[in-house]
Amino acid sequence: MNVLYVTNNSICIDPLFFHGEDICRGLPSQFHVLRAMGERGDKVDFVIAHEYQQPEIDIKCDWLMRSEIKLIDKGKRDYLSKVMFYAGGIIKKATEEMLAKKRYDFVYLHNAIAAPASGAAIRAGIPCGQRVYGSFYPRDLREKGKIYCTFKYPQEIYMIKSKKTFLLATNDGSRLDTVVSGLYGDNPPYDFFEWDNGVEESYDDRILSRIPSKPFLLCAARIDPWKHQDRGINILYQMLQQGVDCNLVLAGATYNSAYEQNMKDRIEVMGLQDRVLFLGPLTQPEVMSLDKHALANLFLYDYSNRGNSFLEAVRAGGLCVVPDWDISVRDIIEDGVTGITVSDDIDAAEKIKKMIKAPEEAKSMKALVCQRALDILPTWDERVRKELDLIDSYC
């Protein structure tokens, strides 16, 4: 099958196309399906929107070697640049140019930025699906209203309102389904799906050699303000004040360098330099090894705690700490049974300390959450097969 794949330069795409890597260091939901398409023999060509200076293509994956690639500059991240990118029809024109060269069986759009390309596919009579991996738009629509979101999320609004064959969202707690149903009821201009990501049990215990021998709290997420690694620092401080000898490990790529520096400044002021370890981006097996051995896994985001890192942690049998308001994880985390729900950082420190004093209870919780993850979540093989079958059903 010939597929035209339209995407931004995501944390999955960047290492594969511009750094010569062949492993997943982020966004496994994009990586696993893309790899499966290539390995089953699909001829996948790409339109990739990048920021700033055009990167040099550096591909080492066998399953990408036959791909034709068109790069386009999407400009800066400010609102005006987004409007100009759309008004100029840049990604739509690039898609039309690719469609004029050969006959494609399917056009696959990834993330909101690719939405305008759907018009080119529809006019060419080619089935067109869109994949979105999470969005702040549903939350801000609820909390800040339509006027704010009109200026903040022009891409997401276009994505939700534009015609296509299907729209597939990740069930990560962002609840895009509420926006789609609010606009269209049961009759959107496309088939809408919201699925859990897959998860595999895979470990690389060599990463443990980089961790001090003390018990550690773990925040496995990219360094970004809404991921709230700063709350991990607060919890660490509270636990040290209560006499619990432990460290904090932060594992994830830096998305906001100012936020990271602010945390490092706080760590120094609080005298925690020897207690907090920044590991940077890790592979999924490395993260799952940390998940399994951590004293507690902290998922205290502002929003959308049901992401890949959380699914990996529960599958590894990690003791997960989540906000008590987050309904997106309640089918997996039941307070005191399969994990810990907390109201604030002090509550988190108290409950983690309680688990340290009750090791058999903590062991039971870890075993139960691992089994619940097995019962609820698909493997990556199952999840990938489901998405490929969805694509094939429209072709």
Short mmCIF file of C-alpha atoms in Angstrom, two decimals:
data_model
loop_
_atom_site.label_atom_id
_atom_site.label_comp_id
_atom_site.label_asym_id
_atom_site.label_seq_id
_atom_site.Cartn_x
_atom_site.Cartn_y
_atom_site.Cartn_z
CA MET A 1 0.00 0.00 0.00
CA ASN A 2 1.21 3.52 -0.84
CA VAL A 3 0.75 5.92 2.08
CA LEU A 4 1.39 9.65 2.29
CA TYR A 5 2.21 10.49 5.91
CA VAL A 6 1.84 14.16 6.91
CA THR A 7 3.31 15.14 10.27
CA ASN A 8 5.26 17.65 12.30
CA ASN A 9 8.81 17.00 13.44
CA SER A 10 7.67 15.23 16.61
CA ILE A 11 9.78 13.56 19.30
CA CYS A 12 9.25 10.34 17.36
CA ILE A 13 10.01 11.71 13.89
CA ASP A 14 13.06 13.83 14.75
CA PRO A 15 15.47 11.06 15.89
CA LEU A 16 14.38 8.70 13.10
CA PHE A 17 14.76 11.15 10.22
CA PHE A 18 17.41 13.62 11.34
CA HIS A 19 19.64 11.85 13.87
CA GLY A 20 20.07 8.38 12.37
CA GLU A 21 18.42 6.50 15.24
CA ASP A 22 16.31 3.37 14.92
CA ILE A 23 14.79 3.12 18.41
CA CYS A 24 11.92 4.89 20.14
CA ARG A 25 12.82 7.64 22.59
CA GLY A 26 9.39 9.24 22.70
CA LEU A 27 5.82 8.99 21.42
CA PRO A 28 5.74 5.19 21.10
CA SER A 29 2.15 5.40 19.84
CA GLN A 30 3.49 7.02 16.68
CA PHE A 31 6.71 5.00 16.46
CA HIS A 32 5.24 1.49 16.74
CA VAL A 33 2.56 2.00 14.09
CA LEU A 34 4.92 3.74 11.69
CA ARG A 35 7.48 0.96 12.04
CA ALA A 36 4.80 -1.69 11.51
CA MET A 37 3.67 0.04 8.31
CA GLY A 38 7.21 0.00 6.99
CA GLU A 39 7.97 -3.56 8.07
CA ARG A 40 4.83 -5.00 6.49
CA GLY A 41 5.91 -3.54 3.13
CA ASP A 42 3.90 -0.31 2.86
CA LYS A 43 5.62 2.39 0.79
CA VAL A 44 5.36 5.40 3.07
CA ASP A 45 6.29 8.89 1.83
CA PHE A 46 6.36 11.94 4.09
CA VAL A 47 5.53 15.61 4.35
CA ILE A 48 7.29 16.83 7.52
CA ALA A 49 6.77 20.31 8.98
CA HIS A 50 9.81 21.49 10.92
CA GLU A 51 10.75 24.58 12.93
CA TYR A 52 13.65 26.96 12.43
CA GLN A 53 16.57 25.86 10.22
CA GLN A 54 15.88 22.98 7.83
CA PRO A 55 17.45 19.83 9.28
CA GLU A 56 19.66 17.44 7.35
CA ILE A 57 18.07 14.08 6.64
CA ASP A 58 19.91 11.21 8.34
CA ILE A 59 18.04 7.88 8.17
CA LYS A 60 19.39 4.50 9.28
CA CYS A 61 16.13 2.48 9.56
CA ASP A 62 15.76 -0.11 6.79
CA TRP A 63 12.00 0.41 6.80
CA LEU A 64 12.36 4.11 5.95
CA MET A 65 15.03 3.84 3.25
CA ARG A 66 12.54 3.81 0.35
CA SER A 67 10.64 6.86 1.56
CA GLU A 68 10.39 10.11 -0.36
CA ILE A 69 10.46 13.08 2.01
CA LYS A 70 9.28 16.66 1.56
CA LEU A 71 10.29 19.14 4.27
CA ILE A 72 8.38 22.36 4.92
CA ASP A 73 9.04 25.18 7.39
CA LYS A 74 6.18 25.76 9.81
CA GLY A 75 7.73 28.88 11.34
CA LYS A 76 7.74 29.83 15.01
CA ARG A 77 5.30 28.75 17.71
CA ASP A 78 3.54 32.11 18.15
CA TYR A 79 -0.08 32.70 17.13
CA LEU A 80 0.73 34.87 14.09
CA SER A 81 3.07 32.22 12.68
CA LYS A 82 0.34 29.59 13.09
CA VAL A 83 -2.20 31.79 11.30
CA MET A 84 0.23 32.58 8.47
CA PHE A 85 1.10 28.90 8.11
CA TYR A 86 -2.58 28.05 7.68
CA ALA A 87 -3.52 31.12 5.64
CA GLY A 88 -0.73 30.37 3.22
CA GLY A 89 -1.92 26.79 2.86
CA ILE A 90 1.67 25.60 3.11
CA ILE A 91 1.04 22.05 4.32
CA LYS A 92 -1.95 21.67 2.00
CA LYS A 93 0.11 22.76 -1.03
CA ALA A 94 2.94 20.40 -0.07
CA THR A 95 0.44 17.54 0.17
CA GLU A 96 -1.07 18.42 -3.21
CA GLU A 97 2.42 18.37 -4.77
CA MET A 98 3.07 14.89 -3.40
CA LEU A 99 -0.35 13.61 -4.49
CA ALA A 100 0.31 14.89 -8.01
CA LYS A 101 3.43 12.73 -8.32
CA LYS A 102 1.90 9.31 -7.72
CA ARG A 103 -1.25 7.49 -6.70
CA TYR A 104 -1.57 6.94 -2.96
CA ASP A 105 -3.98 4.54 -1.29
CA PHE A 106 -4.19 6.45 1.98
CA VAL A 107 -3.21 9.82 3.44
CA TYR A 108 -2.40 9.75 7.15
CA LEU A 109 -2.31 13.03 9.06
CA HIS A 110 -0.54 13.29 12.41
CA ASN A 111 -1.18 15.96 15.00
CA ALA A 112 -3.32 19.04 14.53
CA ILE A 113 -0.82 20.84 12.32
CA ALA A 114 -1.53 18.38 9.47
CA ALA A 115 -5.30 19.00 9.41
CA PRO A 116 -5.41 21.30 6.32
CA ALA A 117 -3.97 18.48 4.21
CA SER A 118 -7.29 16.63 4.52
CA GLY A 119 -8.81 18.88 1.86
CA ALA A 120 -6.16 17.85 -0.65
CA ALA A 121 -6.82 14.16 0.04
CA ILE A 122 -10.60 14.53 -0.22
CA ARG A 123 -10.39 16.36 -3.55
CA ALA A 124 -8.10 13.62 -4.85
CA GLY A 125 -10.62 10.98 -3.75
CA ILE A 126 -8.17 9.32 -1.35
CA PRO A 127 -9.18 8.03 2.12
CA CYS A 128 -7.70 10.27 4.80
CA GLY A 129 -7.33 9.54 8.51
CA GLN A 130 -6.01 11.76 11.26
CA ARG A 131 -4.14 10.73 14.41
CA VAL A 132 -3.88 13.05 17.42
CA TYR A 133 -1.88 12.14 20.50
CA GLY A 134 -3.40 14.50 23.07
CA SER A 135 -4.44 18.13 23.33
CA PHE A 136 -4.87 20.90 25.88
CA TYR A 137 -7.78 22.25 23.86
CA PRO A 138 -10.57 20.32 25.68
CA ARG A 139 -9.36 21.48 29.09
CA ASP A 140 -8.94 25.13 28.09
CA LEU A 141 -12.28 25.13 26.30
CA ARG A 142 -13.91 24.11 29.60
CA GLU A 143 -11.88 26.44 31.78
CA LYS A 144 -11.16 29.49 29.60
CA GLY A 145 -13.90 29.52 26.99
CA LYS A 146 -14.33 29.75 23.24
CA ILE A 147 -12.83 33.21 22.67
CA TYR A 148 -9.53 32.28 24.35
CA CYS A 149 -9.36 28.99 22.47
CA THR A 150 -10.09 30.63 19.11
CA PHE A 151 -6.77 32.45 19.39
CA LYS A 152 -4.84 29.75 21.26
CA TYR A 153 -5.86 26.66 19.26
CA PRO A 154 -6.53 27.47 15.60
CA GLN A 155 -4.92 24.18 14.56
CA GLU A 156 -7.01 22.02 16.89
CA ILE A 157 -10.23 23.78 15.90
CA TYR A 158 -9.48 23.20 12.22
CA MET A 159 -8.67 19.56 12.97
CA ILE A 160 -11.96 18.94 14.78
CA LYS A 161 -14.11 20.72 12.19
CA SER A 162 -12.48 19.54 8.95
CA LYS A 163 -13.80 16.58 6.99
CA LYS A 164 -11.79 13.37 6.86
CA THR A 165 -12.34 9.62 6.93
CA PHE A 166 -11.61 9.17 10.62
CA LEU A 167 -10.10 10.93 13.62
CA LEU A 168 -8.27 8.71 16.11
CA ALA A 169 -7.33 10.19 19.49
CA THR A 170 -5.35 8.74 22.37
CA ASN A 171 -7.31 7.99 25.53
CA ASP A 172 -4.80 9.87 27.69
CA GLY A 173 -7.29 11.79 29.81
CA SER A 174 -7.47 14.88 27.61
CA ARG A 175 -11.05 13.91 26.58
CA LEU A 176 -11.19 15.11 23.00
CA ASP A 177 -14.39 13.08 22.75
CA THR A 178 -16.21 15.71 24.82
CA VAL A 179 -15.39 18.40 22.25
CA VAL A 180 -16.38 16.27 19.26
CA SER A 181 -19.67 15.17 20.83
CA GLY A 182 -20.38 18.71 22.01
CA LEU A 183 -20.10 20.01 18.45
CA TYR A 184 -21.66 17.17 16.50
CA GLY A 185 -23.49 14.86 18.89
CA ASP A 186 -23.42 11.39 17.35
CA ASN A 187 -22.82 12.63 13.78
CA PRO A 188 -19.34 14.15 13.32
CA PRO A 189 -18.03 14.59 9.74
CA TYR A 190 -15.76 11.58 10.27
CA ASP A 191 -15.63 8.37 12.27
CA PHE A 192 -14.26 9.18 15.73
CA PHE A 193 -12.26 6.80 17.94
CA GLU A 194 -10.48 7.23 21.28
CA TRP A 195 -8.23 4.31 22.22
CA ASP A 196 -5.77 3.39 24.94
CA ASN A 197 -2.17 3.10 23.89
CA GLY A 198 -0.45 -0.26 24.12
CA VAL A 199 2.19 -1.30 26.61
CA GLU A 200 4.87 -3.98 26.66
CA GLU A 201 6.78 -5.45 29.59
CA SER A 202 10.40 -4.77 28.72
CA TYR A 203 13.28 -3.96 31.06
CA ASP A 204 16.90 -2.83 30.90
CA ASP A 205 18.28 -3.04 34.41
CA ARG A 206 21.64 -1.60 33.36
CA ILE A 207 20.10 1.83 33.99
CA LEU A 208 20.05 1.02 37.72
CA SER A 209 23.84 1.42 37.82
CA ARG A 210 23.29 5.16 37.30
CA ILE A 211 21.04 5.39 40.36
CA PRO A 212 22.38 5.85 43.93
CA SER A 213 21.62 2.90 46.18
CA LYS A 214 19.04 4.81 48.24
CA PRO A 215 15.27 4.37 47.64
CA PHE A 216 14.07 6.85 45.04
CA LEU A 217 10.96 8.65 43.89
CA LEU A 218 10.54 8.71 40.12
CA CYS A 219 9.14 11.30 37.73
CA ALA A 220 9.36 9.76 34.25
CA ALA A 221 8.18 12.52 31.92
CA ARG A 222 9.57 15.24 29.71
CA ILE A 223 10.67 18.35 31.61
CA ASP A 224 7.71 20.66 31.12
CA PRO A 225 5.81 22.85 33.62
CA TRP A 226 2.50 20.99 33.28
CA LYS A 227 4.24 17.70 34.12
CA HIS A 228 5.07 19.19 37.54
CA GLN A 229 8.42 17.69 38.37
CA ASP A 230 8.58 20.56 40.89
CA ARG A 231 5.99 18.69 42.94
CA GLY A 232 8.43 15.79 43.13
CA ILE A 233 10.95 18.17 44.67
CA ASN A 234 8.36 19.29 47.22
CA ILE A 235 7.49 15.69 48.12
CA LEU A 236 11.16 14.75 48.40
CA TYR A 237 11.75 17.67 50.78
CA GLN A 238 8.73 16.71 52.90
CA MET A 239 9.92 13.11 53.18
CA LEU A 240 13.47 14.10 54.13
CA GLN A 241 12.00 16.39 56.81
CA GLN A 242 10.14 13.36 58.16
CA GLY A 243 13.32 11.29 58.32
CA VAL A 244 12.84 9.20 55.16
CA ASP A 245 16.20 8.74 53.45
CA CYS A 246 15.48 8.84 49.70
CA ASN A 247 16.29 10.54 46.41
CA LEU A 248 14.36 11.87 43.42
CA VAL A 249 15.04 10.73 39.85
CA LEU A 250 13.82 12.79 36.87
CA ALA A 251 13.84 10.92 33.55
CA GLY A 252 12.79 12.77 30.41
CA ALA A 253 13.84 15.13 27.66
CA THR A 254 13.91 18.86 28.38
CA TYR A 255 11.02 20.69 26.72
CA ASN A 256 11.27 23.88 28.74
CA SER A 257 14.82 24.87 29.67
CA ALA A 258 13.68 27.84 31.77
CA TYR A 259 11.50 25.54 33.89
CA GLU A 260 14.38 23.09 34.29
CA GLN A 261 16.75 25.87 35.40
CA ASN A 262 14.16 27.17 37.84
CA MET A 263 13.94 23.71 39.39
CA LYS A 264 17.73 23.45 39.62
CA ASP A 265 17.85 26.84 41.34
CA ARG A 266 15.21 25.67 43.85
CA ILE A 267 17.10 22.42 44.42
CA GLU A 268 20.23 24.39 45.28
CA VAL A 269 18.39 26.77 47.61
CA MET A 270 16.78 23.79 49.38
CA GLY A 271 20.12 22.00 49.69
CA LEU A 272 18.99 19.00 47.63
CA GLN A 273 21.81 18.93 45.05
CA ASP A 274 22.88 15.43 46.11
CA ARG A 275 19.31 14.16 46.26
CA VAL A 276 17.98 14.93 42.75
CA LEU A 277 19.24 13.20 39.62
CA PHE A 278 18.41 14.38 36.06
CA LEU A 279 18.81 11.43 33.67
CA GLY A 280 17.51 12.97 30.44
CA PRO A 281 15.60 10.94 27.83
CA LEU A 282 15.68 7.15 28.26
CA THR A 283 14.46 4.15 26.31
CA GLN A 284 11.20 2.47 27.27
CA PRO A 285 12.95 -0.61 28.79
CA GLU A 286 15.16 1.68 30.89
CA VAL A 287 12.15 3.63 32.16
CA MET A 288 10.24 0.45 33.01
CA SER A 289 13.20 -0.80 35.05
CA LEU A 290 13.08 2.42 37.03
CA ASP A 291 9.29 2.11 37.34
CA LYS A 292 9.64 -1.35 38.84
CA HIS A 293 12.31 -0.40 41.39
CA ALA A 294 11.10 3.06 42.41
CA LEU A 295 9.77 3.72 45.89
CA ALA A 296 6.92 5.56 44.20
CA ASN A 297 6.09 6.76 40.68
CA LEU A 298 4.76 10.33 40.65
CA PHE A 299 2.08 11.26 38.09
CA LEU A 300 0.88 14.61 39.40
CA TYR A 301 0.35 16.48 36.16
CA ASP A 302 -2.09 19.34 35.73
CA TYR A 303 -3.84 17.29 33.09
CA SER A 304 -3.87 14.01 31.21
CA ASN A 305 -2.09 11.64 33.60
CA ARG A 306 -3.04 8.56 31.54
CA GLY A 307 -0.11 8.86 29.13
CA ASN A 308 2.49 6.35 27.97
CA SER A 309 4.66 6.78 31.07
CA PHE A 310 1.74 5.98 33.36
CA LEU A 311 0.72 2.89 31.36
CA GLU A 312 4.30 1.61 31.46
CA ALA A 313 4.54 2.22 35.20
CA VAL A 314 1.37 0.28 36.07
CA ARG A 315 2.36 -2.56 33.73
CA ALA A 316 5.71 -2.75 35.53
CA GLY A 317 3.89 -2.96 38.86
CA GLY A 318 4.99 0.48 40.00
CA LEU A 319 3.47 2.14 43.04
CA CYS A 320 1.78 5.07 41.30
CA VAL A 321 0.77 8.33 42.96
CA VAL A 322 -1.95 10.29 41.11
CA PRO A 323 -4.20 13.29 41.88
CA ASP A 324 -7.48 12.40 43.56
CA TRP A 325 -9.42 14.50 41.01
CA ASP A 326 -8.21 12.64 37.92
CA ILE A 327 -11.06 10.42 36.76
CA SER A 328 -9.10 9.26 33.69
CA VAL A 329 -7.08 6.76 35.75
CA ARG A 330 -9.77 5.52 38.15
CA ASP A 331 -10.32 2.28 36.27
CA ILE A 332 -6.70 1.40 37.11
CA ILE A 333 -5.80 3.26 40.31
CA GLU A 334 -7.97 2.60 43.36
CA ASP A 335 -6.63 4.38 46.43
CA GLY A 336 -5.00 1.99 48.86
CA VAL A 337 -5.68 -1.00 46.61
CA THR A 338 -3.79 -0.54 43.34
CA GLY A 339 -2.08 2.79 43.99
CA ILE A 340 -2.26 6.08 45.86
CA THR A 341 -4.48 9.08 45.20
CA VAL A 342 -3.52 12.37 46.87
CA SER A 343 -4.91 15.86 47.43
CA ASP A 344 -1.57 17.69 47.66
CA ASP A 345 2.17 17.21 48.12
CA ILE A 346 2.00 16.87 51.90
CA ASP A 347 -0.65 14.17 51.51
CA ALA A 348 1.59 12.40 48.99
CA ALA A 349 4.59 12.41 51.34
CA GLU A 350 2.48 11.05 54.20
CA LYS A 351 0.97 8.23 52.16
CA ILE A 352 4.29 7.18 50.61
CA LYS A 353 5.85 7.12 54.09
CA LYS A 354 2.97 4.95 55.26
CA MET A 355 3.68 2.45 52.47
CA ILE A 356 7.35 2.28 53.51
CA LYS A 357 6.19 1.17 56.95
CA ALA A 358 3.86 -1.44 55.42
CA PRO A 359 6.00 -3.29 52.84
CA GLU A 360 3.59 -6.21 52.46
CA GLU A 361 0.74 -3.84 51.67
CA ALA A 362 2.89 -2.02 49.14
CA LYS A 363 3.88 -5.35 47.56
CA SER A 364 0.22 -6.33 47.27
CA MET A 365 -0.69 -3.01 45.64
CA LYS A 366 2.08 -3.44 43.07
CA ALA A 367 0.95 -6.95 42.18
CA LEU A 368 -2.68 -5.88 41.89
CA VAL A 369 -1.99 -2.86 39.67
CA CYS A 370 0.17 -5.00 37.39
CA GLN A 371 -2.69 -7.49 37.01
CA ARG A 372 -5.22 -4.73 36.44
CA ALA A 373 -3.02 -3.30 33.68
CA LEU A 374 -2.88 -6.76 32.08
CA ASP A 375 -6.66 -7.01 32.22
CA ILE A 376 -7.38 -3.54 30.80
CA LEU A 377 -4.56 -2.47 28.49
CA PRO A 378 -3.63 -3.95 25.09
CA THR A 379 -0.12 -5.02 24.22
CA TRP A 380 1.61 -2.92 21.57
CA ASP A 381 1.22 -5.76 19.06
CA GLU A 382 -2.55 -5.78 19.67
CA ARG A 383 -2.81 -2.00 19.60
CA VAL A 384 -0.75 -1.64 16.41
CA ARG A 385 -2.73 -4.37 14.67
CA LYS A 386 -5.95 -2.58 15.59
CA GLU A 387 -4.77 0.69 14.02
CA LEU A 388 -3.49 -0.99 10.87
CA ASP A 389 -6.80 -2.84 10.52
CA LEU A 390 -8.61 0.50 10.89
CA ILE A 391 -6.56 2.03 8.07
CA ASP A 392 -7.01 -1.03 5.84
CA SER A 393 -10.78 -0.99 6.38
CA TYR A 394 -11.06 2.35 4.58
CA CYS A 395 -8.79 1.50 1.64
#
